[in-house]
Every structure is written in structure tokens, then in C-alpha cells.
């Protein structure tokens, strides 16, 4: 996997950003917004098409994100459209953009500053703007009405990895001029445009270059020359007539039934409701998060490798999405959390070597190497080792989050939560599934998702998931010296900062037990792990264990979660489980991906990531 490099730019006398590698401007000196409006919006017949669009979402795709000007103006126009036509069927705008050389956040802020008409959406974009790591970064705005999928990497590599099942409605064929950037304007690009299009897909581009016209024609588009913007004499528009063998898609789900009550089930409920899908949630317990999600505090940070491998890129993407997911939720309902950073101590020479290499591969916004004195300063405690620092990470209370989210969900139209309703048997029906429970009426479910953690196989036993339950116990302690800790501290275990007078120290990994009983020996093991890893620190001398909690994590042999369809003798359902000790990290993005699949909307996961995470990988 190639490292993503930031663009090298300068600003000309007119204040327009110029790409030094391509010797070309990012937008016209005559007016960037006017150019975007004329070339891309007007010549894709937007916003007029939104009013009569037959689907619940409209999908724009763009080659070359650049300053984000095209996205921001499309977002602004869509917001105005929704305000003017609140009853229109088109509820959401997806904007997929590909960028090989993203601007740094500082350069992006400077480039957008003069565009005062875009200042409010530009500020929101800058707040969520991701680190420069390869892959797809999904950013959600306006309470889910506008979704940006920002793909970082060469479009000739990344566009083939976008799932073509959900086609594009309109292309903004942007990027530097063919004479300046011939590597992008290849036949392979135009063939991919056709692969991701459907009957009626439109294209608009600022250029009228022959290589572009011929490429579009050869890929099956019908092409027209029209007057260009400003001093440009001509530009191109096109539309795709469709293919005879273009497959039809299943109808979007109107209602989904979820079994579970933890972070996976709650995250999926939020994602489905945001896409207009009704939800029935069946929880076996009297309240949410009574299983593996019942901890007081959980660390949220990515487990990166010392290389840009697909598994670590998945973790990076999941982290970015989860960070923004919890921040968005916080604006709707309150729950305890803190973005205090996560500090990982290099407790062994081997780990120090690995962490040094890791910090050299990844953007500084994501992870940084720190010396032992720097680590001590960040932590607020004396520490013996150097390490790595995740500045935007922190902790979330999974139980408090799930309970607050469930309370919010219960107030929303289209959501029903059934507590103390354990589903004990599944039987196929003509329209999906019959859900059986002792002393409860039989329930019907057309679309079923099993999100019951390690207990999922209680229902799927005839074709069990490759799950293994691993018991873990967390110790909650109080001690004055330790209360000075300012960040989540990881060693071979972890310690969280104080919340409500207690700090979490954990966690054990016990493969021999599958119950959540509390064991005093596990508390002793948790404290001993800190002392042994961090050379008997003085701030551990007066520790007192006040409370303990144990749960059973659902783990998978290849250490990757499970999402998507799972076949059993009775039929096929969806699953969302197998997240181990990282439900806070994985659940938000995988819930979003599964919700998109059920809604028949664009996926935030590249095709190879879908294959790596799909539960079906164990049924090949």
C-alpha cells in the first residue's frame, strides 16, 4: 500500500491555490464558486434533478477533491433544496470524491478562507478532515443528510475498489488539465466511470480535450460539447445510456429487526434510522449493555501495524469514523467520554523498535513518537519508557453510551425497543423469519440482524459463527497519586483517567471461562500487570480495588470482526459481531456499512475490506 503524500501548493497573486507538481490552479482565477456552479451543477442539471429523483438519495462522484469547493457548493445547494422542498423524496446526498494528493488541513483552511459563502460548511469539513491515510474516509454532515466518502490514493487504484453495486447519478469529472496530469486521464479511468454508472448517469467536465472526449465515447457515453466557463471556449457534457445486462438491485429494506443490546446493536439502530429504515430491537436484558459492553470506561484508539497493511488501514478508518460518530452523538444525547489522548508505553526493547517504526509510517495527526520525559508530561505521572501518542484518541463509557442512545432511540419515530425479550429460536417463514421466545408472542422479521456478541451462536448453532468467548475482568480502583493521570495509559494492559472517582485497570484474557463471575485473583493479576510492565511505579503503591466488572468478548480466529450475510439451514440473515475488546472502534463504521447495504446505498468500505470483514469469508 502506497503512502499518501500531501499536495505541495502555493497561492498566486489572486490568492488562488496552485499545485506545484502540476503547475495548475485548483480553480479558476475568475471565480471558483461560479466555475463549480456553471460546470458541474448546471451541466448535471442540479438541483433540478433532485426534485424528481426516484430514490431516497442522490449520488455524485468526483475525480479530484482538491479544495473541496465542488463538494461544499453541492452540499450548500442540497441543503437549500431540502429547505425549499421538505416533502421531496430525495432525502440524502452522497458525494464520493477521489484524491491522490490531498491538501494538508492548514493549506485547505487557507484555500477556503476567501470563499465566505462556504464558511459554515467549510468549518464543518475542516473539523472532520481526515489524516492522509489510504482508503475511504466517510464523513457525515447535516444529521446524515449529506455524506462525503473521501477516497485517498490514486483514482486508478481506488475507483476499482469502490463497490459498483450502487451506481453514480452524476459525475464531476475534475482534476488538473489532461496536458498537466496525463497520468489520470487514461482509458482505464473512463472504463471505470462506465462501470460505476447506470442508464441516465450524467457527466460534466471543464475540459474539451480530445483525449477526454474519445475516452468517454469509447466507454459508452454520449458526449456533447458546450460553451465553457469564463475564458474557456468549450467544455464537455455526457450521459450514459446504460447496459443491457445491468443487474437490478433488491428493494431497500423498510424495516430491520435486530437481536442484541450492546454497542453493535445500538450503533446499527442509529445508522438505520438515519437512513429512514424502521427498527425493531429485541434485547434479552432489562436494559442495554449488560454483556461485553457493560464496562464503565473503554479506550478508543486504533491498533496500527508498523506498515500500511490492510488490517491496520481498516483500524485507522474505523477510528476516524468512530471518533466523529461519538462526537455527533454527543450533540444529540449526553454520555461520559473524554478525548484525552491515548499513550502507549514501549515496555520492551522489541516493542520500542516496533513503535518507532510505526510512528514513521503514519501521519502525525494520528500517532506520534514521544520520549520518556514527554510521555510523563502527557500522562501527568512519572513513566519509565518512551512510547507513542494518539492525540485524538481517548475513552468512552460503553454502557452509559448504549443506555443514553437507547433512551434517545425510544423517542424516535420508527423505533421500537423490546426489553427482557430473549429470542430463543429462529424459523424460516414466507416473508423472512419467525422469532420464538418463551411466554412471548411469535414475532415476524423480514430483515434480521443477529448482534448478540458471543451468544450469537445460541441462535445460529446449526451453522455456528467462528466465535470464541474470552472472559475479561476490569478492576476499578481509587488512589490519590494515580488520580493525576491525564490520558489513557496503555502498557500490556491499560489504565483510564478518573471518572466519578474511579479509574479502570484492565483487562484479563481468560479463554478457560465463559461466565461473567467476579474473581479476586483477576483483580490481583490486573494490578500485578501494571507493576511488572512499568517497573513498580510509586503511584501504584496505595491502590484500592473498589469495584470489578467481567464480561465475555466475542473473538474470531483471524482477529477481524464479522458483518454481513450468514447462511444457516433455515435461510440467510445478517450478523454484526466478533469485535473482541474493540467494539467501540469497529461497531460504528461496520454498523454504517451494514445499514448502507440494507438501504441499498453506497458502502463506506472498499471491496477488499468488505471481503476481509464479511462473515461470508468463513462460508466460502
Coordinates of C-alpha atoms in Angstrom, one line a residue:
X1 CA 0.0 0.0 0.0
X2 CA 1.4 3.4 -1.0
X3 CA 1.8 6.2 1.4
X4 CA -0.4 9.2 0.6
X5 CA 1.5 12.4 0.2
X6 CA 0.1 15.9 0.8
X7 CA -0.1 18.2 -2.2
X8 CA 2.6 20.9 -2.4
X9 CA 1.0 24.2 -3.2
X10 CA 1.4 27.9 -3.2
X11 CA -1.0 30.8 -3.7
X12 CA -0.8 33.1 -6.7
X13 CA -1.3 36.8 -6.8
X14 CA -5.1 36.4 -7.0
X15 CA -5.0 34.1 -3.9
X16 CA -5.8 31.0 -5.9
X17 CA -4.1 27.8 -4.8
X18 CA -1.7 26.4 -7.4
X19 CA -0.4 22.8 -7.4
X20 CA 3.4 22.9 -7.8
X21 CA 3.6 19.3 -9.1
X22 CA 1.1 20.0 -11.9
X23 CA 1.7 23.8 -12.4
X24 CA -2.0 24.3 -12.5
X25 CA -4.6 26.1 -10.4
X26 CA -7.2 24.3 -8.3
X27 CA -10.0 26.6 -9.6
X28 CA -10.4 29.5 -12.0
X29 CA -8.9 32.9 -11.1
X30 CA -12.2 34.2 -12.5
X31 CA -14.1 32.7 -9.5
X32 CA -14.0 29.2 -8.1
X33 CA -17.7 29.0 -6.9
X34 CA -19.0 30.4 -10.2
X35 CA -17.0 27.8 -12.1
X36 CA -18.3 25.0 -10.0
X37 CA -21.9 26.2 -10.3
X38 CA -21.6 26.5 -14.1
X39 CA -19.6 23.5 -15.0
X40 CA -20.7 20.8 -12.5
X41 CA -24.0 21.8 -11.1
X42 CA -25.8 23.4 -14.0
X43 CA -24.4 20.9 -16.6
X44 CA -25.5 18.0 -14.5
X45 CA -29.0 19.7 -14.2
X46 CA -28.7 20.2 -10.5
X47 CA -30.6 20.9 -8.3
X48 CA -33.5 20.4 -10.8
X49 CA -33.0 16.7 -10.9
X50 CA -33.2 16.3 -7.2
X51 CA -36.9 17.3 -7.2
X52 CA -38.0 14.4 -9.4
X53 CA -35.3 11.9 -8.4
X54 CA -36.9 8.5 -7.8
X55 CA -34.6 7.3 -5.0
X56 CA -34.2 8.4 -1.4
X57 CA -30.6 9.5 -2.1
X58 CA -28.7 11.1 -5.0
X59 CA -25.1 10.1 -5.6
X60 CA -22.4 12.5 -7.0
X61 CA -18.9 11.2 -7.7
X62 CA -15.9 13.3 -8.4
X63 CA -12.3 12.8 -9.7
X64 CA -10.1 15.2 -7.7
X65 CA -11.3 16.5 -4.4
X66 CA -8.8 19.4 -4.3
X67 CA -10.0 22.2 -2.1
X68 CA -13.4 20.6 -1.6
X69 CA -15.1 23.5 -3.3
X70 CA -17.2 21.3 -5.6
X71 CA -18.4 19.3 -2.6
X72 CA -19.1 22.3 -0.4
X73 CA -21.2 24.1 -3.0
X74 CA -23.1 20.9 -3.8
X75 CA -23.8 20.4 -0.1
X76 CA -25.0 24.0 0.2
X77 CA -27.3 23.7 -2.8
X78 CA -28.7 20.4 -1.4
X79 CA -29.3 21.9 1.9
X80 CA -31.2 24.8 0.2
X81 CA -33.1 22.2 -1.9
X82 CA -34.2 20.3 1.3
X83 CA -35.3 23.5 2.9
X84 CA -37.4 24.6 -0.1
X85 CA -38.8 21.1 -0.8
X86 CA -39.1 19.3 2.6
X87 CA -41.5 16.7 1.2
X88 CA -39.3 15.7 -1.7
X89 CA -38.4 12.0 -1.9
X90 CA -34.7 12.7 -2.2
X91 CA -33.6 12.9 1.4
X92 CA -29.8 12.4 1.3
X93 CA -26.8 13.4 -0.9
X94 CA -23.8 11.1 -1.2
X95 CA -20.7 12.7 -2.6
X96 CA -17.8 10.3 -3.5
X97 CA -14.5 12.0 -4.2
X98 CA -11.1 10.7 -5.1
X99 CA -7.8 12.5 -4.3
X100 CA -4.2 11.3 -4.9
X101 CA -2.6 14.4 -3.2
X102 CA -4.8 15.8 -0.5
X103 CA -4.2 19.3 0.8
X104 CA -2.9 19.5 4.4
X105 CA -5.5 20.8 6.8
X106 CA -3.6 24.1 7.1
X107 CA -3.5 24.6 3.3
X108 CA -7.1 23.6 2.9
X109 CA -8.2 26.2 5.5
X110 CA -6.2 28.9 3.7
X111 CA -7.6 27.9 0.3
X112 CA -11.2 28.0 1.6
X113 CA -10.9 31.2 3.7
X114 CA -11.7 33.7 0.9
X115 CA -14.8 31.7 0.0
X116 CA -17.0 33.3 2.6
X117 CA -20.2 31.9 1.1
X118 CA -19.0 28.5 2.1
X119 CA -17.6 29.4 5.5
X120 CA -20.1 27.4 7.6
X121 CA -19.9 24.1 5.7
X122 CA -16.1 24.6 5.2
X123 CA -15.6 24.8 9.0
X124 CA -17.5 21.6 9.4
X125 CA -15.4 19.9 6.8
X126 CA -12.2 21.1 8.4
X127 CA -13.4 19.7 11.8
X128 CA -13.7 16.2 10.3
X129 CA -11.0 16.4 7.7
X130 CA -9.1 13.0 8.0
X131 CA -5.4 12.2 8.2
X132 CA -3.7 11.3 4.9
X133 CA -4.1 7.5 5.1
X134 CA -5.1 5.4 2.1
X135 CA -8.6 4.2 1.7
X136 CA -12.1 5.5 2.1
X137 CA -13.0 8.1 4.8
X138 CA -16.7 8.6 5.4
X139 CA -17.7 12.0 6.8
X140 CA -21.3 12.7 7.8
X141 CA -22.9 16.1 7.9
X142 CA -26.3 17.8 8.5
X143 CA -27.5 15.0 10.7
X144 CA -27.0 12.4 8.0
X145 CA -28.4 14.3 5.1
X146 CA -25.0 14.8 3.4
X147 CA -22.4 12.0 3.3
X148 CA -18.9 12.5 1.9
X149 CA -16.8 9.5 1.0
X150 CA -13.3 10.8 0.6
X151 CA -11.0 8.2 -1.1
X152 CA -7.3 9.0 -0.7
X153 CA -5.0 7.4 -3.2
X154 CA -4.6 7.3 -7.0
X155 CA -8.1 7.2 -8.6
X156 CA -6.9 4.5 -11.0
X157 CA -6.2 2.3 -7.9
X158 CA -9.1 3.4 -5.6
X159 CA -12.0 3.7 -8.1
X160 CA -11.9 -0.1 -8.9
X161 CA -12.1 -0.8 -5.1
X162 CA -15.3 1.2 -4.8
X163 CA -18.3 -1.1 -4.8
X164 CA -20.1 -0.5 -8.1
X165 CA -23.4 -2.1 -7.0
X166 CA -24.7 1.3 -6.2
X167 CA -24.2 3.4 -9.3
X168 CA -23.3 7.1 -9.6
X169 CA -26.1 9.6 -10.7
X170 CA -23.8 12.4 -11.7
X171 CA -20.0 12.7 -12.3
X172 CA -17.9 15.8 -11.6
X173 CA -15.0 14.9 -13.9
X174 CA -12.5 17.2 -12.4
X175 CA -8.7 17.1 -11.8
X176 CA -5.9 19.1 -13.4
X177 CA -6.0 19.5 -17.2
X178 CA -5.1 16.5 -19.3
X179 CA -2.0 18.3 -20.6
X180 CA -0.8 18.8 -17.0
X181 CA -2.0 15.5 -15.5
X182 CA -1.9 12.9 -18.3
X183 CA -1.5 10.0 -15.8
X184 CA -5.1 10.4 -14.6
X185 CA -6.8 10.8 -17.9
X186 CA -6.4 7.2 -19.1
X187 CA -8.7 4.8 -20.8
X188 CA -8.8 2.8 -17.6
X189 CA -10.4 5.9 -15.9
X190 CA -13.2 6.2 -18.5
X191 CA -13.9 2.4 -18.4
X192 CA -14.3 2.7 -14.6
X193 CA -16.7 5.7 -15.0
X194 CA -18.9 3.4 -17.1
X195 CA -18.6 0.5 -14.6
X196 CA -19.9 2.8 -11.9
X197 CA -22.7 4.4 -14.0
X198 CA -26.3 3.4 -14.9
X199 CA -28.8 4.5 -17.5
X200 CA -29.2 8.2 -17.2
X201 CA -25.9 8.9 -15.3
X202 CA -24.6 12.3 -16.4
X203 CA -21.1 13.7 -16.7
X204 CA -19.8 17.3 -16.7
X205 CA -16.1 18.4 -17.1
X206 CA -14.3 21.7 -17.5
X207 CA -12.2 20.4 -20.4
X208 CA -12.9 19.7 -24.0
X209 CA -9.7 17.9 -24.7
X210 CA -9.8 15.3 -27.4
X211 CA -8.4 12.5 -25.1
X212 CA -11.4 13.1 -22.7
X213 CA -14.0 13.1 -25.5
X214 CA -12.6 10.0 -27.1
X215 CA -12.2 8.2 -23.8
X216 CA -15.9 8.9 -22.8
X217 CA -17.1 7.8 -26.2
X218 CA -15.1 4.6 -26.2
X219 CA -16.5 3.8 -22.7
X220 CA -20.1 4.1 -24.0
X221 CA -21.1 7.6 -23.1
X222 CA -22.9 10.0 -25.4
X223 CA -20.8 13.2 -25.5
X224 CA -21.7 16.9 -26.3
X225 CA -19.5 20.0 -26.5
X226 CA -21.0 23.2 -24.9
X227 CA -19.7 26.6 -24.1
X228 CA -17.0 26.6 -21.4
X229 CA -16.7 28.8 -18.3
X230 CA -15.2 32.2 -18.4
X231 CA -12.4 32.3 -20.9
X232 CA -12.7 28.6 -21.8
X233 CA -14.2 28.3 -25.2
X234 CA -15.7 24.8 -24.8
X235 CA -16.3 22.0 -22.2
X236 CA -17.9 18.6 -22.4
X237 CA -21.1 17.0 -21.0
X238 CA -22.1 13.4 -21.4
X239 CA -24.7 10.8 -20.3
X240 CA -24.6 7.1 -20.0
X241 CA -27.4 5.1 -21.9
X242 CA -27.0 2.1 -19.7
X243 CA -26.1 -1.6 -20.3
X244 CA -28.4 -4.3 -21.5
X245 CA -27.2 -6.7 -18.8
X246 CA -27.2 -4.2 -15.9
X247 CA -28.4 -6.1 -12.9
X248 CA -31.4 -4.9 -10.9
X249 CA -30.9 -4.3 -7.1
X250 CA -33.0 -5.7 -4.3
X251 CA -35.5 -3.2 -2.9
X252 CA -34.2 -1.2 0.1
X253 CA -35.2 -2.6 3.5
X254 CA -38.1 -0.7 5.0
X255 CA -37.8 -2.4 8.5
X256 CA -35.0 -4.3 10.2
X257 CA -35.1 -6.5 13.3
X258 CA -32.0 -6.5 15.5
X259 CA -31.3 -9.0 18.2
X260 CA -28.9 -7.7 20.9
X261 CA -28.4 -4.8 23.2
X262 CA -24.8 -3.8 23.1
X263 CA -22.6 -1.4 21.2
X264 CA -23.1 -3.2 17.9
X265 CA -26.9 -3.3 18.1
X266 CA -27.2 0.3 19.3
X267 CA -24.8 1.6 16.7
X268 CA -26.7 -0.2 13.9
X269 CA -30.1 1.1 15.2
X270 CA -28.8 4.7 14.9
X271 CA -27.4 4.1 11.4
X272 CA -30.6 2.5 10.1
X273 CA -32.9 5.2 11.5
X274 CA -30.6 7.9 9.9
X275 CA -31.3 6.2 6.5
X276 CA -35.1 6.2 7.1
X277 CA -35.4 2.5 8.0
X278 CA -37.7 1.4 10.8
X279 CA -36.1 -0.7 13.6
X280 CA -37.3 -3.4 16.0
X281 CA -34.7 -4.1 18.7
X282 CA -35.1 -7.2 20.9
X283 CA -32.9 -7.1 24.0
X284 CA -32.8 -10.1 26.3
X285 CA -31.9 -8.0 29.4
X286 CA -33.9 -5.3 31.3
X287 CA -31.6 -2.6 30.0
X288 CA -28.9 -2.2 27.3
X289 CA -25.2 -3.0 27.6
X290 CA -25.4 -5.8 30.2
X291 CA -22.9 -8.1 28.3
X292 CA -19.4 -7.2 27.0
X293 CA -20.5 -3.6 26.6
X294 CA -21.1 -3.0 30.3
X295 CA -17.7 -1.5 31.3
X296 CA -17.6 2.0 32.8
X297 CA -14.8 3.1 30.5
X298 CA -13.3 1.8 27.3
X299 CA -10.3 3.1 25.4
X300 CA -10.8 4.2 21.8
X301 CA -7.7 4.1 19.6
X302 CA -6.5 2.1 16.5
X303 CA -4.2 -0.8 16.8
X304 CA -1.8 0.1 14.0
X305 CA 0.9 -2.1 12.4
X306 CA 4.4 -0.9 11.5
X307 CA 3.3 -0.8 7.9
X308 CA 0.3 0.3 5.8
X309 CA -1.3 -3.1 5.8
X310 CA -5.0 -3.5 5.0
X311 CA -5.9 -4.6 8.6
X312 CA -4.2 -1.5 10.1
X313 CA -5.8 0.8 7.5
X314 CA -9.2 -0.7 8.4
X315 CA -8.4 0.2 12.1
X316 CA -7.3 3.7 11.1
X317 CA -10.5 4.2 9.1
X318 CA -12.7 2.7 11.8
X319 CA -11.0 5.0 14.4
X320 CA -11.6 8.2 12.3
X321 CA -15.3 7.3 11.8
X322 CA -15.8 6.2 15.4
X323 CA -14.3 9.5 16.7
X324 CA -16.7 11.5 14.6
X325 CA -19.6 9.2 15.4
X326 CA -19.3 9.7 19.1
X327 CA -18.8 13.4 18.7
X328 CA -22.0 13.6 16.6
X329 CA -23.9 11.6 19.1
X330 CA -22.8 13.8 21.9
X331 CA -24.6 16.7 20.2
X332 CA -27.8 14.8 20.4
X333 CA -27.6 13.0 23.8
X334 CA -25.1 13.1 26.6
X335 CA -22.8 10.3 27.8
X336 CA -19.4 10.2 29.6
X337 CA -16.3 10.4 27.4
X338 CA -13.0 12.3 27.0
X339 CA -10.7 12.9 24.0
X340 CA -7.8 13.0 26.4
X341 CA -5.4 11.1 24.1
X342 CA -4.0 7.6 24.4
X343 CA -0.4 6.9 25.4
X344 CA 1.2 3.5 24.7
X345 CA 4.4 2.7 26.7
X346 CA 7.2 0.7 25.0
X347 CA 7.7 -1.7 27.8
X348 CA 10.2 -3.9 26.0
X349 CA 13.1 -3.3 23.5
X350 CA 11.1 -5.2 20.9
X351 CA 8.1 -3.1 21.4
X352 CA 10.1 0.1 21.3
X353 CA 11.6 -0.9 17.9
X354 CA 8.1 -1.6 16.6
X355 CA 6.6 1.6 17.9
X356 CA 9.4 3.7 16.5
X357 CA 8.8 2.2 13.0
X358 CA 5.0 2.6 13.4
X359 CA 5.3 6.3 14.1
X360 CA 7.4 6.8 11.0
X361 CA 4.7 5.3 8.7
X362 CA 1.6 7.1 9.9
X363 CA 0.5 10.8 9.8
X364 CA 1.4 12.8 12.9
X365 CA -2.3 13.8 13.3
X366 CA -2.9 10.1 14.0
X367 CA 0.1 8.9 16.0
X368 CA 3.4 10.4 17.3
X369 CA 6.6 9.1 18.9
X370 CA 7.4 10.5 22.3
X371 CA 10.4 10.3 24.7
X372 CA 10.0 9.1 28.3
X373 CA 10.0 12.7 29.6
X374 CA 7.4 13.7 27.0
X375 CA 5.3 10.6 28.0
X376 CA 5.5 11.6 31.6
X377 CA 4.4 15.1 30.8
X378 CA 1.5 13.9 28.8
X379 CA 0.4 11.4 31.4
X380 CA 0.8 13.6 34.4
X381 CA 2.7 10.7 36.1
X382 CA 6.3 9.6 36.1
X383 CA 6.8 6.9 33.4
X384 CA 9.8 4.8 32.7
X385 CA 9.6 4.4 28.9
X386 CA 9.2 6.2 25.7
X387 CA 6.2 5.4 23.6
X388 CA 3.6 6.5 21.1
X389 CA 0.9 9.1 21.5
X390 CA -2.5 9.1 19.8
X391 CA -3.5 12.8 20.3
X392 CA -7.1 12.4 19.1
X393 CA -8.0 9.2 20.9
X394 CA -9.5 8.8 24.4
X395 CA -12.2 6.9 26.3
X396 CA -15.9 6.4 26.1
X397 CA -18.2 4.8 28.6
X398 CA -19.8 2.0 26.5
X399 CA -22.5 1.2 29.0
X400 CA -23.5 4.8 29.5
X401 CA -23.4 5.4 25.8
X402 CA -25.6 2.5 25.0
X403 CA -28.1 3.4 27.7
X404 CA -28.3 7.1 26.6
X405 CA -28.6 6.1 23.0
X406 CA -31.4 3.7 23.7
X407 CA -33.3 6.4 25.7
X408 CA -32.9 8.7 22.7
X409 CA -33.9 6.0 20.2
X410 CA -37.0 5.1 22.1
X411 CA -38.3 8.7 21.4
X412 CA -37.7 8.4 17.7
X413 CA -40.5 7.6 15.1
X414 CA -39.9 4.2 13.5
X415 CA -38.0 2.7 16.6
X416 CA -39.3 0.1 18.9
X417 CA -37.3 -1.5 21.7
X418 CA -38.4 -4.7 23.4
X419 CA -36.6 -5.4 26.7
X420 CA -36.5 -8.8 28.6
X421 CA -37.4 -10.4 25.3
X422 CA -34.9 -13.2 24.6
X423 CA -35.2 -14.8 21.2
X424 CA -34.6 -18.5 21.6
X425 CA -35.3 -19.9 18.2
X426 CA -35.4 -18.9 14.5
X427 CA -37.7 -20.4 12.0
X428 CA -38.0 -19.5 8.3
X429 CA -41.2 -18.0 7.0
X430 CA -42.5 -17.0 3.6
X431 CA -41.5 -13.4 4.4
X432 CA -38.3 -13.9 6.3
X433 CA -38.2 -15.2 9.9
X434 CA -40.4 -16.2 12.8
X435 CA -38.8 -15.3 16.1
X436 CA -39.7 -17.6 19.0
X437 CA -39.4 -16.7 22.7
X438 CA -40.8 -18.5 25.8
X439 CA -44.0 -16.8 27.1
X440 CA -43.9 -14.2 24.3
X441 CA -45.9 -13.8 21.1
X442 CA -44.1 -15.0 17.9
X443 CA -42.6 -12.1 16.0
X444 CA -42.1 -11.7 12.3
X445 CA -38.9 -10.3 10.7
X446 CA -38.3 -9.7 7.0
X447 CA -34.7 -8.5 7.5
X448 CA -32.9 -9.9 10.6
X449 CA -29.6 -8.9 12.1
X450 CA -28.0 -11.0 14.9
X451 CA -25.8 -8.8 17.1
X452 CA -25.6 -10.8 20.3
X453 CA -21.9 -11.0 20.8
X454 CA -20.5 -14.4 21.8
X455 CA -24.1 -15.5 22.4
X456 CA -25.0 -15.2 18.7
X457 CA -24.4 -19.0 18.2
X458 CA -27.2 -19.8 20.6
X459 CA -29.4 -19.0 17.6
X460 CA -27.1 -20.0 14.8
X461 CA -26.0 -23.3 16.3
X462 CA -26.7 -25.4 13.3
X463 CA -24.3 -23.3 11.3
X464 CA -22.3 -21.6 14.0
X465 CA -20.2 -18.5 13.5
X466 CA -16.4 -18.9 14.2
X467 CA -16.7 -17.2 17.5
X468 CA -14.9 -17.9 20.7
X469 CA -15.8 -16.3 24.0
X470 CA -12.9 -14.8 26.0
X471 CA -13.7 -13.7 29.5
X472 CA -12.2 -10.4 30.7
X473 CA -12.3 -8.6 34.1
X474 CA -11.7 -4.9 34.7
X475 CA -10.7 -3.6 38.1
X476 CA -12.0 -0.1 39.2
X477 CA -9.6 1.5 41.7
X478 CA -9.1 4.6 43.7
X479 CA -5.7 6.1 44.7
X480 CA -4.7 9.7 45.1
X481 CA -1.4 9.5 43.2
X482 CA -3.0 7.6 40.3
X483 CA -5.8 10.1 40.0
X484 CA -3.3 12.6 38.5
X485 CA -3.4 10.5 35.3
X486 CA -4.4 12.8 32.4
X487 CA -4.6 10.3 29.5
X488 CA -5.5 6.7 28.8
X489 CA -2.3 4.8 29.5
X490 CA -1.6 1.5 27.7
X491 CA 1.2 -1.0 28.6
X492 CA 0.4 -4.7 28.3
X493 CA -2.9 -3.6 29.7
X494 CA -4.5 -0.2 30.2
X495 CA -5.4 2.5 32.8
X496 CA -8.0 5.2 32.3
X497 CA -8.2 8.6 33.8
X498 CA -10.5 9.1 36.7
X499 CA -14.2 9.3 36.2
X500 CA -16.6 9.6 39.2
X501 CA -13.6 9.0 41.5
X502 CA -12.7 5.6 40.0
X503 CA -10.2 4.5 37.3
X504 CA -10.3 1.4 35.2
X505 CA -7.3 -1.0 35.2
X506 CA -7.6 -4.0 32.9
X507 CA -8.1 -6.3 31.5
X508 CA -7.6 -10.1 31.9
X509 CA -7.9 -12.5 29.0
X510 CA -9.3 -15.9 30.2
X511 CA -10.0 -18.5 27.5
X512 CA -11.0 -21.1 30.0
X513 CA -14.2 -19.5 31.4
X514 CA -17.3 -18.2 29.7
X515 CA -19.1 -16.6 32.6
X516 CA -19.0 -13.1 34.0
X517 CA -18.3 -14.1 37.6
X518 CA -16.0 -11.7 39.5
X519 CA -12.7 -13.3 40.6
X520 CA -10.5 -11.6 43.2
X521 CA -7.5 -13.3 41.6
X522 CA -8.1 -11.3 38.4
X523 CA -8.0 -8.0 40.3
X524 CA -4.6 -9.1 41.6
X525 CA -3.5 -10.0 38.1
X526 CA -4.5 -6.6 36.8
X527 CA -2.5 -4.7 39.4
X528 CA 0.5 -7.0 39.0
X529 CA 0.5 -6.4 35.2
X530 CA 0.9 -2.7 35.8
X531 CA 3.7 -3.1 38.3
X532 CA 5.6 -5.6 36.2
X533 CA 5.2 -3.7 33.0
X534 CA 6.0 -0.2 34.3
X535 CA 8.8 -1.1 36.9
X536 CA 6.8 -0.8 40.1
X537 CA 5.8 2.8 39.8
X538 CA 5.4 4.7 43.1
X539 CA 1.9 5.9 42.1
X540 CA 0.6 2.3 42.3
X541 CA 1.6 1.9 46.0
X542 CA -1.7 2.8 47.6
X543 CA -4.2 1.3 45.1
X544 CA -7.5 0.0 46.4
X545 CA -9.9 -2.0 44.3
X546 CA -13.4 -0.6 44.8
X547 CA -15.4 -2.5 42.1
X548 CA -14.9 -5.1 39.3
X549 CA -16.8 -6.0 36.2
X550 CA -16.4 -9.0 34.0
X551 CA -17.7 -9.8 30.5
X552 CA -17.2 -12.2 27.7
X553 CA -15.7 -10.9 24.5
X554 CA -16.7 -12.4 21.1
X555 CA -13.4 -13.1 19.2
X556 CA -12.7 -14.5 15.8
X557 CA -9.7 -16.7 14.8
X558 CA -8.3 -14.1 12.3
X559 CA -9.0 -11.2 14.8
X560 CA -11.3 -9.4 12.4
X561 CA -15.0 -8.7 13.1
X562 CA -17.9 -10.3 11.3
X563 CA -20.5 -8.4 9.4
X564 CA -22.9 -9.0 6.6
X565 CA -24.9 -12.1 5.4
X566 CA -24.6 -15.5 7.2
X567 CA -26.3 -18.6 5.8
X568 CA -27.9 -21.2 8.1
X569 CA -30.1 -24.2 7.1
X570 CA -33.3 -22.1 7.7
X571 CA -32.2 -19.2 5.4
X572 CA -29.9 -16.2 5.4
X573 CA -29.7 -13.4 8.0
X574 CA -27.2 -10.6 8.7
X575 CA -24.7 -10.6 11.6
X576 CA -22.7 -7.9 13.3
X577 CA -20.4 -9.4 16.0
X578 CA -16.9 -10.7 16.7
X579 CA -15.3 -7.4 17.7
X580 CA -13.3 -8.7 20.6
X581 CA -12.3 -6.0 23.0
X582 CA -12.7 -3.3 20.3
X583 CA -16.4 -2.8 19.9
X584 CA -16.1 1.0 20.4
X585 CA -13.7 1.0 17.5
X586 CA -15.3 -1.3 15.0
X587 CA -19.1 -1.0 15.7
X588 CA -19.8 2.5 14.3
X589 CA -18.3 2.0 10.9
X590 CA -19.4 -1.6 10.4
X591 CA -22.9 -0.6 11.5
X592 CA -22.9 2.2 8.9
X593 CA -21.7 -0.3 6.3
X594 CA -24.4 -2.8 7.1
X595 CA -27.1 -0.1 7.2
X596 CA -25.9 1.1 3.8
X597 CA -26.2 -2.4 2.4
X598 CA -29.7 -2.9 3.8
X599 CA -30.7 0.6 2.5
X600 CA -29.1 -0.1 -1.0
X601 CA -26.9 3.0 -0.6
X602 CA -23.2 3.5 -1.2
X603 CA -20.8 1.5 1.1
X604 CA -18.0 3.2 3.0
X605 CA -15.9 0.1 2.7
X606 CA -13.5 -0.7 -0.3
X607 CA -14.3 -4.1 -1.9
X608 CA -11.2 -5.7 -0.4
X609 CA -12.1 -4.5 3.0
X610 CA -15.6 -5.9 2.6
X611 CA -14.1 -9.3 1.7
X612 CA -11.8 -9.2 4.7
X613 CA -14.6 -8.3 7.2
X614 CA -17.6 -10.2 5.6
X615 CA -18.9 -13.1 7.8
X616 CA -19.2 -15.0 4.5
X617 CA -15.4 -15.4 4.3
X618 CA -15.9 -18.4 6.6
X619 CA -18.5 -19.9 4.3
X620 CA -16.5 -19.9 1.1

